[in-house]
Short mmCIF file of C-alpha atoms and ligand atoms in Angstrom, two decimals:
data_model
loop_
_atom_site.label_atom_id
_atom_site.label_comp_id
_atom_site.label_asym_id
_atom_site.label_seq_id
_atom_site.Cartn_x
_atom_site.Cartn_y
_atom_site.Cartn_z
CA MET A 1 0.03 -0.24 0.18
CA SER A 2 1.01 3.78 -0.70
CA ARG A 3 1.33 5.78 1.94
CA HIS A 4 0.20 8.76 0.00
CA SER A 5 -3.19 9.96 -0.03
CA LEU A 6 -5.48 8.68 -2.43
CA ARG A 7 -5.95 12.47 -4.22
CA MET A 8 -2.21 12.73 -4.08
CA ARG A 9 -1.78 8.64 -6.55
CA LEU A 10 -5.23 10.27 -8.30
CA VAL A 11 -3.86 13.21 -9.65
CA VAL A 12 -0.36 11.36 -10.15
CA ALA A 13 -1.87 9.03 -12.26
CA VAL A 14 -3.52 11.25 -14.36
CA MET A 15 -0.72 13.78 -15.21
CA LEU A 16 1.43 10.80 -15.95
CA LEU A 17 -1.41 9.18 -18.38
CA LEU A 18 -1.40 12.50 -19.86
CA ALA A 19 2.28 12.86 -20.54
CA THR A 20 2.51 9.88 -22.50
CA VAL A 21 -0.12 10.67 -24.58
CA CYS A 22 1.01 14.22 -25.11
CA THR A 23 4.54 13.36 -25.65
CA VAL A 24 3.14 10.26 -28.08
CA VAL A 25 0.97 12.79 -30.40
CA GLY A 26 3.88 15.15 -29.89
CA ILE A 27 6.87 12.76 -31.58
CA ALA A 28 4.09 11.37 -33.87
CA THR A 29 3.29 14.98 -35.27
CA ALA A 30 7.27 16.09 -35.40
CA VAL A 31 8.03 12.97 -37.35
CA ALA A 32 4.94 12.58 -39.76
CA LEU A 33 6.03 16.39 -39.99
CA ARG A 34 9.46 15.82 -41.13
CA HIS A 35 8.67 12.97 -43.37
CA PHE A 36 6.34 15.36 -45.65
CA MET A 37 8.96 18.09 -44.98
CA ILE A 38 11.89 15.95 -46.62
CA GLN A 39 8.77 14.69 -49.67
CA GLN A 40 8.67 17.66 -50.65
CA LEU A 41 12.51 18.76 -50.53
CA ASP A 42 13.17 15.59 -52.69
CA THR A 43 10.61 16.44 -54.93
CA ASP A 44 12.03 19.73 -55.89
CA LEU A 45 15.32 17.58 -55.48
CA SER A 46 14.17 15.99 -58.53
CA SER A 47 13.58 18.85 -60.67
CA ALA A 48 16.59 21.23 -59.69
CA GLY A 49 18.09 17.87 -60.94
CA GLY A 50 15.78 17.88 -64.13
CA ARG A 51 17.64 21.57 -65.02
CA PHE A 52 21.11 20.25 -63.97
CA VAL A 53 20.85 17.29 -66.12
CA ALA A 54 19.13 19.09 -69.26
CA MET A 55 21.78 21.88 -68.88
CA GLN A 56 24.62 19.54 -68.47
CA ASP A 57 22.69 17.81 -71.62
CA HIS A 58 22.70 20.69 -73.72
CA GLY A 59 24.94 23.08 -72.54
CA GLY A 60 24.33 26.76 -72.60
CA PRO A 61 22.10 29.32 -70.12
CA GLY A 62 17.81 28.19 -70.17
CA PRO A 63 15.36 31.22 -69.57
CA GLY A 64 14.20 31.84 -66.08
CA PRO A 65 14.42 34.02 -63.45
CA GLY A 66 17.23 33.53 -60.26
CA TYR A 67 19.92 32.24 -60.95
CA SER A 68 20.57 31.44 -64.89
CA GLY A 69 24.79 30.45 -65.16
CA ASN A 70 25.15 28.02 -67.62
CA PHE A 71 26.21 25.29 -65.27
CA LEU A 72 23.63 24.44 -62.69
CA GLY A 73 20.20 24.95 -64.73
CA PRO A 74 17.82 28.11 -64.72
CA ALA A 75 15.93 29.18 -62.13
CA GLN A 76 17.64 27.33 -59.23
CA ALA A 77 17.22 28.34 -55.89
CA PRO A 78 19.62 29.61 -53.56
CA ARG A 79 22.34 27.80 -51.54
CA THR A 80 21.09 24.18 -54.57
CA ILE A 81 24.53 22.67 -55.50
CA GLY A 82 26.14 20.93 -58.76
CA VAL A 83 28.91 18.34 -59.33
CA THR A 84 30.13 16.82 -62.03
CA VAL A 85 31.61 13.60 -61.35
CA VAL A 86 33.51 11.41 -64.00
CA GLY A 87 35.31 8.45 -63.41
CA GLY A 88 35.53 9.22 -59.78
CA THR A 89 37.52 12.59 -60.38
CA VAL A 90 35.26 15.97 -59.97
CA THR A 91 35.02 17.75 -63.41
CA GLY A 92 32.58 20.50 -62.02
CA ALA A 93 31.31 22.05 -59.03
CA GLU A 94 28.72 25.00 -58.34
CA MET A 95 26.54 26.67 -56.27
CA THR A 96 24.51 29.11 -55.59
CA ASP A 97 23.82 31.98 -53.42
CA ARG A 98 21.23 34.10 -52.07
CA GLY A 99 21.74 36.77 -54.41
CA GLY A 100 21.90 34.03 -57.00
CA VAL A 101 26.39 34.39 -56.94
CA VAL A 102 27.72 31.58 -58.58
CA ARG A 103 30.34 30.34 -55.33
CA ASP A 104 32.87 27.72 -55.27
CA VAL A 105 32.04 24.17 -53.66
CA PRO A 106 34.76 23.27 -50.69
CA ALA A 107 36.75 20.57 -51.08
CA ASP A 108 36.13 18.48 -48.36
CA ALA A 109 31.93 18.99 -49.90
CA ARG A 110 33.19 17.95 -53.59
CA THR A 111 34.83 14.58 -52.48
CA ALA A 112 31.36 13.98 -49.96
CA LEU A 113 29.20 14.88 -53.19
CA ALA A 114 30.86 13.01 -55.00
CA ALA A 115 30.96 8.96 -53.30
CA VAL A 116 26.76 9.52 -53.05
CA PRO A 117 25.87 6.77 -54.78
CA THR A 118 23.27 6.98 -58.06
CA ASP A 119 21.24 4.50 -57.26
CA GLY A 120 18.54 7.28 -58.30
CA HIS A 121 16.99 7.83 -54.67
CA PRO A 122 17.85 11.21 -52.40
CA HIS A 123 20.56 11.32 -50.02
CA SER A 124 20.60 13.13 -46.36
CA VAL A 125 25.28 14.31 -46.55
CA ASP A 126 26.35 15.79 -44.30
CA LEU A 127 28.89 18.72 -45.80
CA GLY A 128 30.47 19.32 -42.74
CA PRO A 129 30.43 23.94 -42.52
CA LEU A 130 27.38 23.93 -45.35
CA GLY A 131 25.43 22.03 -42.97
CA THR A 132 23.01 18.66 -44.05
CA TYR A 133 22.45 18.64 -47.60
CA ARG A 134 19.47 16.38 -49.68
CA VAL A 135 21.59 14.91 -51.99
CA LEU A 136 20.07 12.79 -55.94
CA ALA A 137 22.79 11.28 -57.99
CA SER A 138 22.09 10.53 -61.56
CA VAL A 139 24.21 9.13 -64.76
CA ASP A 140 24.22 10.51 -67.99
CA ARG A 141 23.99 8.32 -71.64
CA GLU A 142 28.13 9.41 -71.55
CA GLY A 143 28.81 7.98 -67.93
CA THR A 144 28.96 10.82 -65.98
CA VAL A 145 27.34 11.26 -62.95
CA LEU A 146 25.48 14.37 -62.47
CA VAL A 147 25.11 15.29 -58.52
CA VAL A 148 22.51 17.91 -57.42
CA GLY A 149 21.40 18.89 -53.22
CA LEU A 150 19.65 21.08 -51.95
CA PRO A 151 19.81 22.17 -48.05
CA GLN A 152 18.07 20.29 -45.47
CA ALA A 153 18.34 23.13 -42.77
CA ASP A 154 15.40 24.80 -43.27
CA VAL A 155 13.38 21.08 -42.52
CA ASP A 156 15.77 20.32 -39.85
CA HIS A 157 14.91 24.03 -38.16
CA LEU A 158 11.29 23.49 -38.22
CA THR A 159 11.44 20.38 -36.85
CA VAL A 160 13.26 22.01 -33.73
CA LEU A 161 11.11 24.32 -33.28
CA LEU A 162 8.52 22.18 -33.59
CA VAL A 163 9.43 20.05 -31.15
CA ALA A 164 10.64 22.94 -28.48
CA ALA A 165 6.80 24.20 -29.73
CA GLU A 166 5.76 21.36 -28.36
CA GLY A 167 7.43 21.28 -25.45
CA ILE A 168 6.23 24.43 -24.18
CA VAL A 169 2.64 24.25 -24.68
CA ILE A 170 2.22 20.14 -22.80
CA VAL A 171 4.51 21.61 -20.02
CA LEU A 172 1.57 24.35 -19.46
CA ALA A 173 -1.20 21.38 -20.40
CA LEU A 174 -0.03 19.32 -17.53
CA THR A 175 0.73 22.24 -15.24
CA GLY A 176 -3.37 23.35 -15.72
CA ALA A 177 -4.59 19.79 -15.92
CA GLY A 178 -2.69 19.49 -12.48
CA ILE A 179 -4.35 22.13 -10.57
CA VAL A 180 -7.65 21.86 -12.88
CA GLY A 181 -7.32 18.11 -11.46
CA ALA A 182 -6.17 18.19 -7.96
CA ILE A 183 -9.55 20.67 -7.56
CA ALA A 184 -11.87 18.54 -9.19
CA VAL A 185 -10.55 15.24 -7.12
CA ARG A 186 -10.62 17.39 -3.90
CA ARG A 187 -14.33 17.70 -4.76
CA GLU A 188 -15.20 14.28 -5.84
CA LEU A 189 -13.58 12.71 -2.61
CA ARG A 190 -15.10 15.29 0.01
CA PRO A 191 -18.10 13.08 0.35
CA LEU A 192 -15.12 9.91 1.93
CA GLU A 193 -14.23 12.71 3.97
CA GLN A 194 -17.38 13.35 5.33
CA VAL A 195 -18.16 9.95 5.49
CA ALA A 196 -15.12 9.32 7.45
CA GLU A 197 -16.25 12.40 9.97
CA THR A 198 -19.16 10.59 10.52
CA ALA A 199 -17.20 7.23 11.59
CA GLY A 200 -14.56 9.16 13.40
CA ARG A 201 -17.80 10.50 15.51
CA VAL A 202 -19.60 7.13 16.26
CA SER A 203 -15.94 5.59 17.33
CA ALA A 204 -16.02 8.88 20.11
CA LEU A 205 -18.76 7.58 21.45
CA ARG A 206 -18.98 5.26 24.72
CA LEU A 207 -21.01 2.34 23.63
CA ASP A 208 -19.65 0.17 26.77
CA SER A 209 -22.56 0.29 29.26
CA GLY A 210 -25.96 2.05 29.37
CA GLU A 211 -27.89 2.83 27.32
CA VAL A 212 -26.69 4.24 23.91
CA ASP A 213 -28.02 6.69 21.11
CA LEU A 214 -26.37 5.60 18.20
CA SER A 215 -28.32 8.44 16.53
CA GLU A 216 -24.67 9.32 13.72
CA ARG A 217 -26.21 8.88 10.27
CA VAL A 218 -23.84 9.36 6.99
CA PRO A 219 -26.02 12.38 5.79
CA ALA A 220 -28.59 11.11 2.82
CA GLU A 221 -26.59 12.59 -0.19
CA HIS A 222 -23.50 10.51 0.14
CA THR A 223 -25.23 7.32 0.12
CA ASP A 224 -26.63 6.99 -3.15
CA PRO A 225 -25.61 3.21 -4.30
CA ARG A 226 -25.21 4.20 -7.72
CA THR A 227 -22.18 5.96 -6.41
CA GLU A 228 -18.71 4.89 -5.00
CA VAL A 229 -18.61 6.66 -1.93
CA GLY A 230 -22.22 7.16 -1.62
CA GLN A 231 -22.22 2.77 -1.18
CA VAL A 232 -19.62 3.09 1.04
CA GLY A 233 -21.90 6.14 3.37
CA ALA A 234 -25.14 3.05 2.74
CA ALA A 235 -22.83 0.63 3.68
CA LEU A 236 -21.56 2.18 7.11
CA ASN A 237 -25.43 3.58 7.93
CA ARG A 238 -26.65 0.06 7.45
CA MET A 239 -24.02 -0.82 10.02
CA LEU A 240 -25.16 1.57 12.38
CA ASP A 241 -28.22 0.02 12.09
CA ASN A 242 -27.41 -3.15 13.05
CA VAL A 243 -24.91 -2.25 15.55
CA SER A 244 -27.91 0.53 17.31
CA THR A 245 -30.28 -2.38 17.27
CA ALA A 246 -27.82 -5.20 19.16
CA LEU A 247 -26.84 -2.13 21.35
CA ASP A 248 -30.50 -1.56 22.26
CA ALA A 249 -31.38 -5.40 22.87
CA ARG A 250 -28.69 -5.32 24.94
CA HIS A 251 -29.54 -2.83 27.00
CA ALA A 252 -32.49 -4.12 27.27
CA SER A 253 -31.69 -7.32 28.34
CA GLU A 254 -29.23 -6.04 31.15
CA VAL A 255 -32.30 -3.68 32.62
CA ARG A 256 -34.87 -6.93 32.56
CA LEU A 257 -31.62 -8.83 34.56
CA ARG A 258 -30.91 -5.81 36.60
CA ARG A 259 -34.67 -5.35 37.56
CA PHE A 260 -34.71 -9.31 37.78
CA VAL A 261 -31.90 -9.36 40.36
CA ALA A 262 -33.74 -5.98 42.37
CA ASP A 263 -36.56 -8.08 42.53
CA ALA A 264 -35.70 -11.39 43.85
CA SER A 265 -33.69 -9.50 46.66
CA HIS A 266 -36.52 -7.26 47.31
CA GLU A 267 -38.98 -9.71 47.67
CA LEU A 268 -36.70 -12.12 50.25
CA ARG A 269 -36.94 -8.84 52.10
CA THR A 270 -40.10 -9.63 53.84
CA PRO A 271 -40.04 -13.49 54.14
CA LEU A 272 -36.40 -13.55 55.71
CA ALA A 273 -37.84 -11.01 58.37
CA ALA A 274 -40.63 -12.89 59.26
CA ILE A 275 -38.94 -16.67 59.41
CA ARG A 276 -36.33 -14.64 61.79
CA GLY A 277 -38.97 -13.43 63.97
CA TYR A 278 -40.71 -16.86 64.13
CA ALA A 279 -37.17 -18.42 65.18
CA GLU A 280 -36.72 -15.36 67.66
CA LEU A 281 -40.78 -15.99 69.06
CA THR A 282 -40.27 -20.41 69.11
CA ALA A 283 -36.66 -19.47 70.89
CA ARG A 284 -38.32 -17.66 73.83
CA ASP A 285 -40.11 -21.14 74.20
CA ARG A 286 -38.14 -22.77 77.44
CA ALA A 287 -39.23 -25.85 77.37
CA LEU A 288 -37.36 -26.22 74.04
CA PRO A 289 -34.95 -29.59 73.64
CA PRO A 290 -31.12 -28.78 73.64
CA GLU A 291 -31.09 -29.77 70.06
CA ALA A 292 -34.42 -27.94 68.69
CA ALA A 293 -32.93 -24.60 70.19
CA HIS A 294 -29.28 -25.39 68.60
CA SER A 295 -31.30 -25.53 65.37
CA LEU A 296 -33.12 -22.24 65.82
CA SER A 297 -30.44 -20.73 66.33
CA ARG A 298 -28.09 -21.73 63.50
CA ILE A 299 -31.95 -20.69 61.69
CA THR A 300 -31.45 -17.41 62.77
CA SER A 301 -27.87 -16.94 62.34
CA GLN A 302 -28.67 -18.48 58.41
CA ALA A 303 -31.48 -15.82 58.18
CA GLU A 304 -29.16 -13.19 58.78
CA ARG A 305 -26.62 -13.78 56.99
CA MET A 306 -28.91 -14.53 54.33
CA THR A 307 -30.46 -10.67 54.99
CA THR A 308 -27.37 -9.24 54.35
CA LEU A 309 -26.66 -11.28 51.33
CA VAL A 310 -30.33 -10.36 49.58
CA GLU A 311 -29.33 -6.01 51.08
CA ASP A 312 -25.53 -6.08 49.53
CA LEU A 313 -27.46 -7.84 45.86
CA LEU A 314 -30.05 -5.29 46.60
CA LEU A 315 -27.76 -2.31 46.64
CA LEU A 316 -25.85 -3.48 44.00
CA ALA A 317 -28.26 -3.46 41.32
CA ARG A 318 -29.33 -0.52 42.21
CA LEU A 319 -26.14 0.75 42.22
CA ASP A 320 -25.97 -0.48 39.01
CA ALA A 321 -29.37 0.99 37.10
CA GLY A 322 -27.32 4.20 38.13
CA ARG A 323 -29.79 5.32 40.83
CA PRO A 324 -28.71 9.03 41.90
CA LEU A 325 -27.24 9.71 44.67
CA GLU A 326 -27.13 12.40 47.12
CA ARG A 327 -25.51 15.07 46.93
CA ALA A 328 -24.64 16.98 49.51
CA PRO A 329 -21.18 17.66 51.89
CA VAL A 330 -19.93 15.21 53.39
CA ASP A 331 -17.73 14.88 56.78
CA LEU A 332 -15.39 12.67 56.41
CA SER A 333 -14.16 12.51 59.76
CA ARG A 334 -16.45 12.81 61.77
CA LEU A 335 -18.29 9.92 59.79
CA VAL A 336 -15.06 7.99 60.13
CA VAL A 337 -14.58 8.49 63.53
CA ASP A 338 -18.14 7.07 64.43
CA ALA A 339 -17.32 3.99 61.99
CA VAL A 340 -14.18 3.36 63.88
CA SER A 341 -15.67 3.09 66.88
CA ASP A 342 -18.31 0.74 66.03
CA ALA A 343 -16.07 -1.31 65.16
CA GLY A 344 -13.53 -1.02 67.76
CA ALA A 345 -16.68 -2.14 69.94
CA ALA A 346 -17.76 -5.35 67.05
CA GLY A 347 -14.15 -6.57 66.84
CA PRO A 348 -12.08 -6.41 70.84
CA GLY A 349 -9.74 -8.03 69.63
CA HIS A 350 -8.04 -5.89 67.21
CA ARG A 351 -6.52 -2.57 67.99
CA PHE A 352 -8.02 0.53 65.90
CA ARG A 353 -5.91 3.63 65.78
CA LEU A 354 -7.45 6.99 63.38
CA ASP A 355 -4.95 9.67 61.65
CA LEU A 356 -6.73 12.16 61.47
CA PRO A 357 -6.03 15.65 59.93
CA ASP A 358 -6.68 18.81 62.01
CA GLU A 359 -8.84 20.18 59.67
CA PRO A 360 -12.11 18.39 58.84
CA VAL A 361 -11.98 16.55 55.39
CA VAL A 362 -14.81 17.22 53.51
CA VAL A 363 -16.51 15.72 50.44
CA VAL A 364 -19.38 15.82 48.30
CA GLY A 365 -21.33 12.78 47.78
CA ASP A 366 -23.88 10.07 49.30
CA ALA A 367 -23.64 10.05 53.77
CA ALA A 368 -25.29 6.51 53.86
CA ARG A 369 -23.46 4.86 50.87
CA LEU A 370 -20.07 6.39 52.12
CA THR A 371 -20.58 4.94 55.60
CA GLN A 372 -21.19 1.69 54.08
CA VAL A 373 -17.95 2.33 52.24
CA VAL A 374 -15.69 1.85 55.09
CA THR A 375 -18.04 0.22 57.09
CA ASN A 376 -17.05 -2.83 54.73
CA LEU A 377 -13.67 -1.81 54.22
CA LEU A 378 -13.56 -2.00 58.49
CA ALA A 379 -15.38 -5.11 58.34
CA ASN A 380 -12.26 -6.63 56.00
CA ALA A 381 -9.43 -5.50 58.69
CA ARG A 382 -11.65 -7.46 61.43
CA THR A 383 -12.46 -10.56 59.49
CA HIS A 384 -10.23 -11.28 57.44
CA THR A 385 -6.94 -10.93 60.12
CA PRO A 386 -6.43 -12.81 63.20
CA PRO A 387 -7.25 -11.01 66.58
CA GLY A 388 -4.04 -8.76 67.48
CA THR A 389 -3.88 -7.03 63.93
CA GLU A 390 -3.88 -2.99 64.39
CA VAL A 391 -5.73 -1.68 62.04
CA VAL A 392 -4.75 2.02 61.38
CA VAL A 393 -7.46 4.56 59.32
CA GLY A 394 -6.24 7.73 57.74
CA LEU A 395 -7.69 10.67 55.91
CA THR A 396 -6.32 13.12 54.37
CA PRO A 397 -6.95 15.78 52.56
CA VAL A 398 -5.67 16.58 48.93
CA PRO A 399 -6.74 20.41 47.76
CA THR A 400 -7.76 20.12 43.93
CA VAL A 401 -7.97 23.53 41.89
CA GLY A 402 -11.31 25.23 41.96
CA SER A 403 -13.08 22.80 44.20
CA ALA A 404 -14.63 25.22 45.77
CA GLY A 405 -14.59 25.37 49.25
CA CYS A 406 -14.07 21.23 48.93
CA ALA A 407 -11.22 19.50 49.37
CA SER A 408 -11.29 15.96 47.41
CA GLY A 409 -10.52 12.88 50.26
CA ARG A 410 -7.99 9.81 50.70
CA LEU A 411 -9.07 7.79 52.60
CA THR A 412 -6.87 4.88 53.77
CA VAL A 413 -7.36 1.81 56.29
CA THR A 414 -4.16 0.15 56.90
CA ASP A 415 -3.65 -3.95 58.68
CA THR A 416 -0.83 -5.85 59.64
CA GLY A 417 -2.80 -8.70 58.68
CA PRO A 418 -1.78 -12.15 56.62
CA GLY A 419 -2.96 -9.84 53.46
CA VAL A 420 -4.82 -10.63 50.61
CA PRO A 421 -4.32 -13.66 48.26
CA PRO A 422 -2.21 -12.48 45.54
CA GLU A 423 -4.53 -13.77 42.52
CA LEU A 424 -7.95 -12.63 44.43
CA ASN A 425 -9.46 -9.78 41.67
CA VAL A 426 -10.85 -9.06 45.61
CA PHE A 427 -13.08 -5.96 43.89
CA GLU A 428 -14.93 -8.40 41.56
CA ARG A 429 -18.45 -9.85 42.68
CA PHE A 430 -18.57 -13.01 45.38
CA ALA A 431 -14.56 -13.16 45.48
CA ARG A 432 -13.70 -14.49 48.65
CA GLY A 433 -10.31 -15.83 49.69
CA ASP A 434 -9.62 -19.23 50.41
CA GLY A 435 -12.02 -20.18 53.75
CA SER A 436 -14.29 -16.96 54.18
CA ARG A 437 -16.84 -18.83 52.30
CA SER A 438 -17.03 -21.85 55.15
CA ARG A 439 -15.02 -19.83 57.99
CA ILE A 440 -16.81 -16.60 58.57
CA HIS A 441 -19.82 -15.87 59.06
CA GLY A 442 -20.95 -12.77 57.34
CA SER A 443 -18.83 -13.40 54.22
CA THR A 444 -20.70 -12.78 51.00
CA GLY A 445 -18.23 -11.27 48.85
CA LEU A 446 -19.73 -8.47 48.03
CA GLY A 447 -18.54 -6.02 50.07
CA LEU A 448 -15.12 -4.84 48.43
CA ALA A 449 -17.96 -4.86 45.00
CA ILE A 450 -19.66 -2.20 46.78
CA VAL A 451 -17.53 -0.59 47.82
CA GLN A 452 -15.88 -0.21 44.08
CA ALA A 453 -19.33 0.94 43.01
CA VAL A 454 -19.78 3.54 45.23
CA VAL A 455 -16.38 5.11 45.07
CA GLU A 456 -16.79 4.61 41.23
CA ALA A 457 -20.64 6.42 41.48
CA HIS A 458 -18.72 9.44 43.38
CA GLY A 459 -16.07 9.82 40.79
CA GLY A 460 -13.46 8.59 42.81
CA ARG A 461 -11.26 5.30 42.78
CA VAL A 462 -10.45 2.42 45.30
CA HIS A 463 -6.87 0.74 45.18
CA LEU A 464 -5.13 -2.04 46.82
CA ASP A 465 -1.95 -2.48 48.24
CA SER A 466 -1.37 -5.91 50.30
CA ARG A 467 1.34 -8.55 51.85
CA PRO A 468 1.59 -9.92 54.22
CA GLY A 469 2.23 -7.55 57.66
CA ARG A 470 0.72 -4.64 55.14
CA THR A 471 -2.12 -4.31 53.27
CA VAL A 472 -3.66 -0.88 52.67
CA PHE A 473 -6.93 0.23 50.83
CA THR A 474 -7.24 3.41 48.88
CA VAL A 475 -9.99 5.54 48.42
CA GLU A 476 -9.95 8.29 46.91
CA LEU A 477 -13.13 10.28 46.42
CA PRO A 478 -13.16 14.42 44.42
CA GLY A 479 -14.21 17.30 46.23
CA VAL A 480 -15.62 19.05 43.48
CA SER A 481 -19.40 16.79 42.83
CA PRO A 482 -18.25 14.55 39.77
CA GLU A 483 -20.50 14.94 36.26
CA PRO A 484 -24.25 13.90 37.02
CA ASP A 485 -25.51 11.45 35.96
CA THR A 486 -27.17 11.70 32.37
CA ARG A 487 -28.50 7.72 31.80
CA PRO A 488 -31.84 7.59 31.84
CA LEU A 489 -33.67 7.03 35.96
CA PRO A 490 -35.25 5.22 37.27
CA LEU A 491 -35.00 2.13 35.69
CA LEU A 492 -36.08 0.74 39.26
CA ALA A 493 -38.97 0.97 40.73
CA LEU A 494 -38.05 0.34 44.25
CA GLN A 495 -39.79 0.96 46.99
CA GLU A 496 -37.27 1.61 50.23
N1 LIG B 1 -8.37 -7.13 55.06
C1 LIG B 1 -8.36 -8.15 54.55
N2 LIG B 1 -7.11 -8.63 54.70
C2 LIG B 1 -6.69 -9.47 53.94
N3 LIG B 1 -7.69 -9.97 53.26
C3 LIG B 1 -9.07 -9.53 52.87
C4 LIG B 1 -9.14 -7.74 53.37
N4 LIG B 1 -9.62 -7.24 52.94
C5 LIG B 1 -10.50 -8.72 51.72
N5 LIG B 1 -9.65 -9.34 51.85
C6 LIG B 1 -9.92 -10.73 51.07
O1 LIG B 1 -11.38 -10.12 49.90
C7 LIG B 1 -12.30 -10.74 50.38
C8 LIG B 1 -13.30 -9.99 49.72
O2 LIG B 1 -13.73 -9.27 50.45
P1 LIG B 1 -14.84 -8.77 50.87
O3 LIG B 1 -15.52 -8.35 48.85
O4 LIG B 1 -15.17 -8.04 51.48
O5 LIG B 1 -15.59 -10.07 50.95
P2 LIG B 1 -16.55 -11.13 51.98
O6 LIG B 1 -15.82 -10.11 53.15
O7 LIG B 1 -17.54 -10.49 52.37
O8 LIG B 1 -15.56 -12.51 51.81
C9 LIG B 1 -12.37 -11.43 51.31
O9 LIG B 1 -12.90 -12.79 51.27
C10 LIG B 1 -10.66 -11.68 51.60
O10 LIG B 1 -10.11 -13.22 51.45
MG1 LIG B 2 -16.08 -8.06 53.73
#
């Protein structure tokens, strides 16, 4: 493939073609013209020769204008040369001048003329300083060779002039054709650029999630199937139709699935509450045999676990659906203090430490969801580490330019526990470390997925850095409110 643009290649191809055609026509013209002129010269030559022969036969001057010498014969054109040769020796030589004056023929020229074959055909002979001559030799009855010559200079001169004129015309024509061709090709290819622009705009769209408005199309005037560009435009439009339909179908099925998960979670809440309630009620019966009491406590704890799972699923489904978040200033410092105090009460075997700046760190967001982020991180630091582990919760304000008084905040939860298994992508849904499934009560594998979903809905980022003895979860929240969510909402008509 060439590196040059189609426009450039088209223009160059046309120019090359044009140059070839012009050159061929020019050469053919020059050759033909020269051929005709030589023919004309040969006709003149044979009549000049006739007069020369007649003069040699009869002797004496003939009538007529111009030269009227008694060697060459009458009415000879200027610069005509006549030579008589007998037995290889030049016996007479004469040449006319412009004014009809007779001049001598130089010795070199005589020798060259004497050597012309007497075959009855004209020959072109170079006579040195006299230039090229058209020469005809014939033999008379007495065996004298009569050679007559006419200058070929005019023919040569005209041929050169013609070729020069043709060259100039060809160069001018090619320049003009190049300019006009470049403009024409540019105009013809402009629709192709518009097709490319459409494709470019589509490629800049985000098609990976949510409802996609793929309304970009090639304008109708560039979709005429009778033109090549129109075929490209029409094909692109058909492709966009197809992609748009597929994206709509995908979106619809995503929405259906989310609604199903959300509805299912919501529906499960009521029977779960009933199970817990009845289990508690039955447990009050003091006459219960010990095995039954044990079973009841297992029922209660499993129902509680399922409740957590269902709540987590519901929350995730709502975050997926792009439920709008509250956007209010949230005092992260306060939130962290409360969460750590709760965690300390829940996990007395762990040492919790706060590392807060003097000034409160305020971000814009949804306080309830942010609380859940901190709670989930602290619960992990408590449940996935052995007792005695130290957990440090740090908070740093990160000033951002133009944040209108709200600094962005960085929250870190660091523990000295065994660390996260390296092969585990902990932010994936239902991702749980070895043994967590059976060992730890209340482990759903959704905690960090929720953390990530909430933080990203706030326009922030969450990051994990873990090795044995030091596990750090870092949450960065922007101080300024992120772009308002423009996705169509609400997808889920759910009541609390
Ligand atoms: N602080 C931590 N130390 C060690 N492992 C952790 C820590 N936090 C999370 N993990 C690992 O990441 C997994 C996923 O965590 P999470 O999404 O909160 O699910 P869950 O806590 O319900 O198991 C956990 O099962 C655990 O193996
Ligand atoms: Mg967890």
